[in-house]
CSV table of C-alpha atoms in Angstrom, one decimal:
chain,number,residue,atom,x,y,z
A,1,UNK,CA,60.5,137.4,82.5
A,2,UNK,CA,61.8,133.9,83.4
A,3,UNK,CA,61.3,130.5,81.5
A,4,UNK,CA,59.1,128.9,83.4
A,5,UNK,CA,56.8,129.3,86.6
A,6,UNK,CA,59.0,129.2,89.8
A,7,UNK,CA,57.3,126.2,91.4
A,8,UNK,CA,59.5,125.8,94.3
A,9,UNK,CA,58.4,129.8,95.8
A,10,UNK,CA,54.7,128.2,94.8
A,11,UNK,CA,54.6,125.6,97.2
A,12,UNK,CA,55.0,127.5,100.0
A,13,UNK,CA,53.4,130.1,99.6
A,14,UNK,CA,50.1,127.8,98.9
A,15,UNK,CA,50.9,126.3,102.3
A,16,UNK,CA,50.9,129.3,104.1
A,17,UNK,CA,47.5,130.2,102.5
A,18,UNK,CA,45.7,126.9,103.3
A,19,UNK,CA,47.3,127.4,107.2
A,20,UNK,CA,46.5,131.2,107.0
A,21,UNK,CA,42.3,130.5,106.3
A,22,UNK,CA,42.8,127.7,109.2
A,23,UNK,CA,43.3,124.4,107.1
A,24,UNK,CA,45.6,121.7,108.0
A,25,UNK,CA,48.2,121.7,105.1
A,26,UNK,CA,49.3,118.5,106.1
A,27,UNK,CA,46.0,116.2,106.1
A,28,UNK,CA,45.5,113.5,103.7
A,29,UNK,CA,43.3,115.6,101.1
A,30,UNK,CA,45.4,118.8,100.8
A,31,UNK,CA,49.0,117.3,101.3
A,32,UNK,CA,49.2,117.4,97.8
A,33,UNK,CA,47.5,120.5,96.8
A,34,UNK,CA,50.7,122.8,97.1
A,35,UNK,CA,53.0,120.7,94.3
A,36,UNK,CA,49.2,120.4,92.3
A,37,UNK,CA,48.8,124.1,92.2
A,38,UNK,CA,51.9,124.9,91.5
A,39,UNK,CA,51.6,122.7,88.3
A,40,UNK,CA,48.5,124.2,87.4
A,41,UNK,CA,49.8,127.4,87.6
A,42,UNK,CA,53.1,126.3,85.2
A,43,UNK,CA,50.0,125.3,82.8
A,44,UNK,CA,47.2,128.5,83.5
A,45,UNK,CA,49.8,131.0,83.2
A,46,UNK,CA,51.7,129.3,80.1
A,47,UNK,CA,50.7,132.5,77.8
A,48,UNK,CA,53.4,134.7,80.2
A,49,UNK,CA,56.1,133.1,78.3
A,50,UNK,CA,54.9,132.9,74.9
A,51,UNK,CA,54.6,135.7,72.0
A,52,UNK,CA,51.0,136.5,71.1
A,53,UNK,CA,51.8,137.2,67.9
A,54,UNK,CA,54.0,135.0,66.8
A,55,UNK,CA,50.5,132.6,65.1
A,56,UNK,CA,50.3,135.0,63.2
A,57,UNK,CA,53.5,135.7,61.5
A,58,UNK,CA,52.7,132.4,58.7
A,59,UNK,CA,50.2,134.3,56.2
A,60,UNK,CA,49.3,133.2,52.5
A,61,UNK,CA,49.2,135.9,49.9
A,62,UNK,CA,45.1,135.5,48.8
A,63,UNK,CA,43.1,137.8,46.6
A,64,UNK,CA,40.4,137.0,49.2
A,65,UNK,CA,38.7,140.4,50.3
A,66,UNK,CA,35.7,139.6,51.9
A,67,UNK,CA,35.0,138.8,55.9
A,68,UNK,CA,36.9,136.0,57.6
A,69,UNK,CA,35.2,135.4,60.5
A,70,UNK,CA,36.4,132.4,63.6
A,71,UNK,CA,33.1,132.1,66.1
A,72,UNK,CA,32.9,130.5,69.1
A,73,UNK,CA,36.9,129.9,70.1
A,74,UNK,CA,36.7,128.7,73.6
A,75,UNK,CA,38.8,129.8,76.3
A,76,UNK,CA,39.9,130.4,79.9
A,77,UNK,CA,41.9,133.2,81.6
A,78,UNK,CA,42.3,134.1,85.1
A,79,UNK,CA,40.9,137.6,86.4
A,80,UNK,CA,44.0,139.4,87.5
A,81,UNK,CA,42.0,140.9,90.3
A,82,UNK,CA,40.7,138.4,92.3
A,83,UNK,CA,43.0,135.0,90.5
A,84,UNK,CA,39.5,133.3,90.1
A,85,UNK,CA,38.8,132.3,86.1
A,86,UNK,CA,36.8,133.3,83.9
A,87,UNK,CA,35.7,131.5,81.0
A,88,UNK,CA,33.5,132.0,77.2
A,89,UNK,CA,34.5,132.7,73.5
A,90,UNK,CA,35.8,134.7,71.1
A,91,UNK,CA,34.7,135.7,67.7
A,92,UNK,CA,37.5,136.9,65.7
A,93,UNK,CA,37.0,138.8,62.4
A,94,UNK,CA,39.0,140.3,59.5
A,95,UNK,CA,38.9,141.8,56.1
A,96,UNK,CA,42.6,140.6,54.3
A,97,UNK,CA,44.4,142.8,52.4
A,98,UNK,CA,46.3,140.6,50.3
A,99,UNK,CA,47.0,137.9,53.0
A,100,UNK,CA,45.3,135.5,54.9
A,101,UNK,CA,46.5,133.4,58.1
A,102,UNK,CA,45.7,129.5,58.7
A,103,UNK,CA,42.6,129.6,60.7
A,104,UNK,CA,43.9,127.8,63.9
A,105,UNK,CA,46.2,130.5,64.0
A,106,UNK,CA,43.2,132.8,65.1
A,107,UNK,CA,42.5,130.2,67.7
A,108,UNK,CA,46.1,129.6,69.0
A,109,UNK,CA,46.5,133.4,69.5
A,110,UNK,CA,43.2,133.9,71.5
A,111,UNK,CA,44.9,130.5,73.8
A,112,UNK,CA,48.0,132.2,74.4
A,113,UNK,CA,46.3,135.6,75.9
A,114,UNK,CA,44.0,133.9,77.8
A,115,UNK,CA,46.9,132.2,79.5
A,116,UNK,CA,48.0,135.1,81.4
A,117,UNK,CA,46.6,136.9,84.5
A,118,UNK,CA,44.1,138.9,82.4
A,119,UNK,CA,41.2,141.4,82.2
A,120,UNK,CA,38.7,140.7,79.1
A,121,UNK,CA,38.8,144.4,78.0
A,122,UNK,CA,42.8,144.1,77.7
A,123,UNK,CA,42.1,140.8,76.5
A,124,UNK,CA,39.9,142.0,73.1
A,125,UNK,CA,42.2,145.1,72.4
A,126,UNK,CA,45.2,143.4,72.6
A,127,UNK,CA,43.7,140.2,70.2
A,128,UNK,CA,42.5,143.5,67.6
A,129,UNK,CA,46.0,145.2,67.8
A,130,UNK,CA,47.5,142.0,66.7
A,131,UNK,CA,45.4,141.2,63.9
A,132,UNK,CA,46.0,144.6,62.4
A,133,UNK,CA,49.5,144.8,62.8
A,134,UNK,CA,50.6,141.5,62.0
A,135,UNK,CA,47.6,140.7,58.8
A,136,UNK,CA,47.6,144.1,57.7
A,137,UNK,CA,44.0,143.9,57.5
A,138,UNK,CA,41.5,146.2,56.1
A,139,UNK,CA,39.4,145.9,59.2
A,140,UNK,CA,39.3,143.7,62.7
A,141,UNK,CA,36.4,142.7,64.9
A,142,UNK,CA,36.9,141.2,67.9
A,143,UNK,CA,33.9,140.0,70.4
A,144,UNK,CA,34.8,138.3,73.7
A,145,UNK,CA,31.7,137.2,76.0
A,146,UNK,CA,32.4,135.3,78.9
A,147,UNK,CA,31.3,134.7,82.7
A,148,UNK,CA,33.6,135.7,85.4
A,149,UNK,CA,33.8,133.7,88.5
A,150,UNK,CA,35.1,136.4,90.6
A,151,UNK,CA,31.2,137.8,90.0
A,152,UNK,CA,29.1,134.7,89.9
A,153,UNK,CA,30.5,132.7,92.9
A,154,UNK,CA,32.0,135.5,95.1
A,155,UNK,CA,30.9,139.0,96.2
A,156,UNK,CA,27.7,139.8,93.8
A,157,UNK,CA,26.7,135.9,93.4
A,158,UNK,CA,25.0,136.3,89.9
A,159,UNK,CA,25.7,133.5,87.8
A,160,UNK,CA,24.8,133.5,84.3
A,161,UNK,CA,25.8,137.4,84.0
A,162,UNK,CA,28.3,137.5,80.8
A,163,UNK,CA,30.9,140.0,79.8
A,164,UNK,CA,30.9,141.2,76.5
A,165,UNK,CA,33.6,143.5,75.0
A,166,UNK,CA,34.7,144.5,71.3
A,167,UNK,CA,37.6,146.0,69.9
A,168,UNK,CA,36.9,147.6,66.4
A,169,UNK,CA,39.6,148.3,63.7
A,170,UNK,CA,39.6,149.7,60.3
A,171,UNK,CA,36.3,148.8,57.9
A,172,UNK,CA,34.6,148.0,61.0
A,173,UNK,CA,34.8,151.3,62.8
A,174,UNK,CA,34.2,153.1,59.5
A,175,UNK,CA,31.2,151.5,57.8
A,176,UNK,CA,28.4,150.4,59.8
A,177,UNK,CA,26.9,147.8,57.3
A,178,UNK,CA,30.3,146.3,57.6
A,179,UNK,CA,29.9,146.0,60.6
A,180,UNK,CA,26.2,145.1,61.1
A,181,UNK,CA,27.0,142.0,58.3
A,182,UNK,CA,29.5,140.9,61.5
A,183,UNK,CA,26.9,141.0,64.3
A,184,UNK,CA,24.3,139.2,62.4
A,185,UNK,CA,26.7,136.2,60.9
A,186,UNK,CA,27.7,136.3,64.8
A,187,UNK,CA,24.0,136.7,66.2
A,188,UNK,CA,22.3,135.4,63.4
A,189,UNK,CA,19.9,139.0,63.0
């Protein structure tokens, strides 16, 4: 994998697509857009070149053993499928076992896989498997809901339809009131 986005193959390649659906590449609101999407896609696609786990490598040795849960983390990703984004939050859950990790460091790991070309269900497990193996936690929850524009402004049209996926680990899989106390401090039931 290389350093950075190759911005130069980019340019031309975004020409050819604005000449290939009949635009003029070369008119005063698109003679831009080539070096502009090629930036953008240096910045949506910044995850490519960065470890995943690394956030999570800094962890505090706490007695803590109760649920650590992170609602609401905003992101963005890209469906891999169709290069259209798609966009919602994460909640991110975990029971320590004698470490916990800084907070943001949920959040920073959650930006750094939505910055690749991405599917949400590969998305969630890979954000689980993480947790797990870096925290060494007694359980992991991880809910992603988020609308995918590749459904709601192309081929179906039905915006306001969300995506949710989990991935379950540990305590969460294995005892359902530990799990039902992480739906309702999600969902408030």
């Amino acid at each position: 994998m290389s350093d950075a986005v190759d911005q130069k193959r980019i340019r031309p390649a975004v020409r050819e697509i604005l000449l290939a659906v009949g635009e003029d590449p070369d008119r005063e609101g698109l003679k831009d857009t080539p070096d502009r999407i090629a930036r953008m896609y240096t910045e949506i696609f910044s995850g490519l070149r960065k470890d995943a786990g690394e956030p999570l490598r800094k962890t505090f040795t706490e007695k803590y053993d109760e649920m650590v849960l992170v609602r609401d983390i905003s992101f963005e990703s890209f469906c891999e499928h169709h290069l259209l984004p798609f966009y919602g939050k994460a909640h991110v859950a975990y029971l320590p076992n004698g470490k916990i990790v800084g907070l943001s460091k949920l959040a920073r790991v959650v930006e750094i896989l939505s910055r690749r070309p991405q599917v949400q269900e590969r998305m969630t497990e890979h954000l689980a498997d993480l947790l797990v193996k870096h925290l060494d936690a007694r359980g992991v929850g991880v809910i992603l809901e988020a609308s995918h524009t590749c459904m709601t402004i192309r081929g179906i049209r039905k915006p306001g339809s969300i995506c949710t996926t989990s991935a379950m680990r540990g305590s969460f899989v294995e005892n359902s009131s530990t799990r039902a106390e992480l739906m309702a401090l999600i969902y408030g039931r």
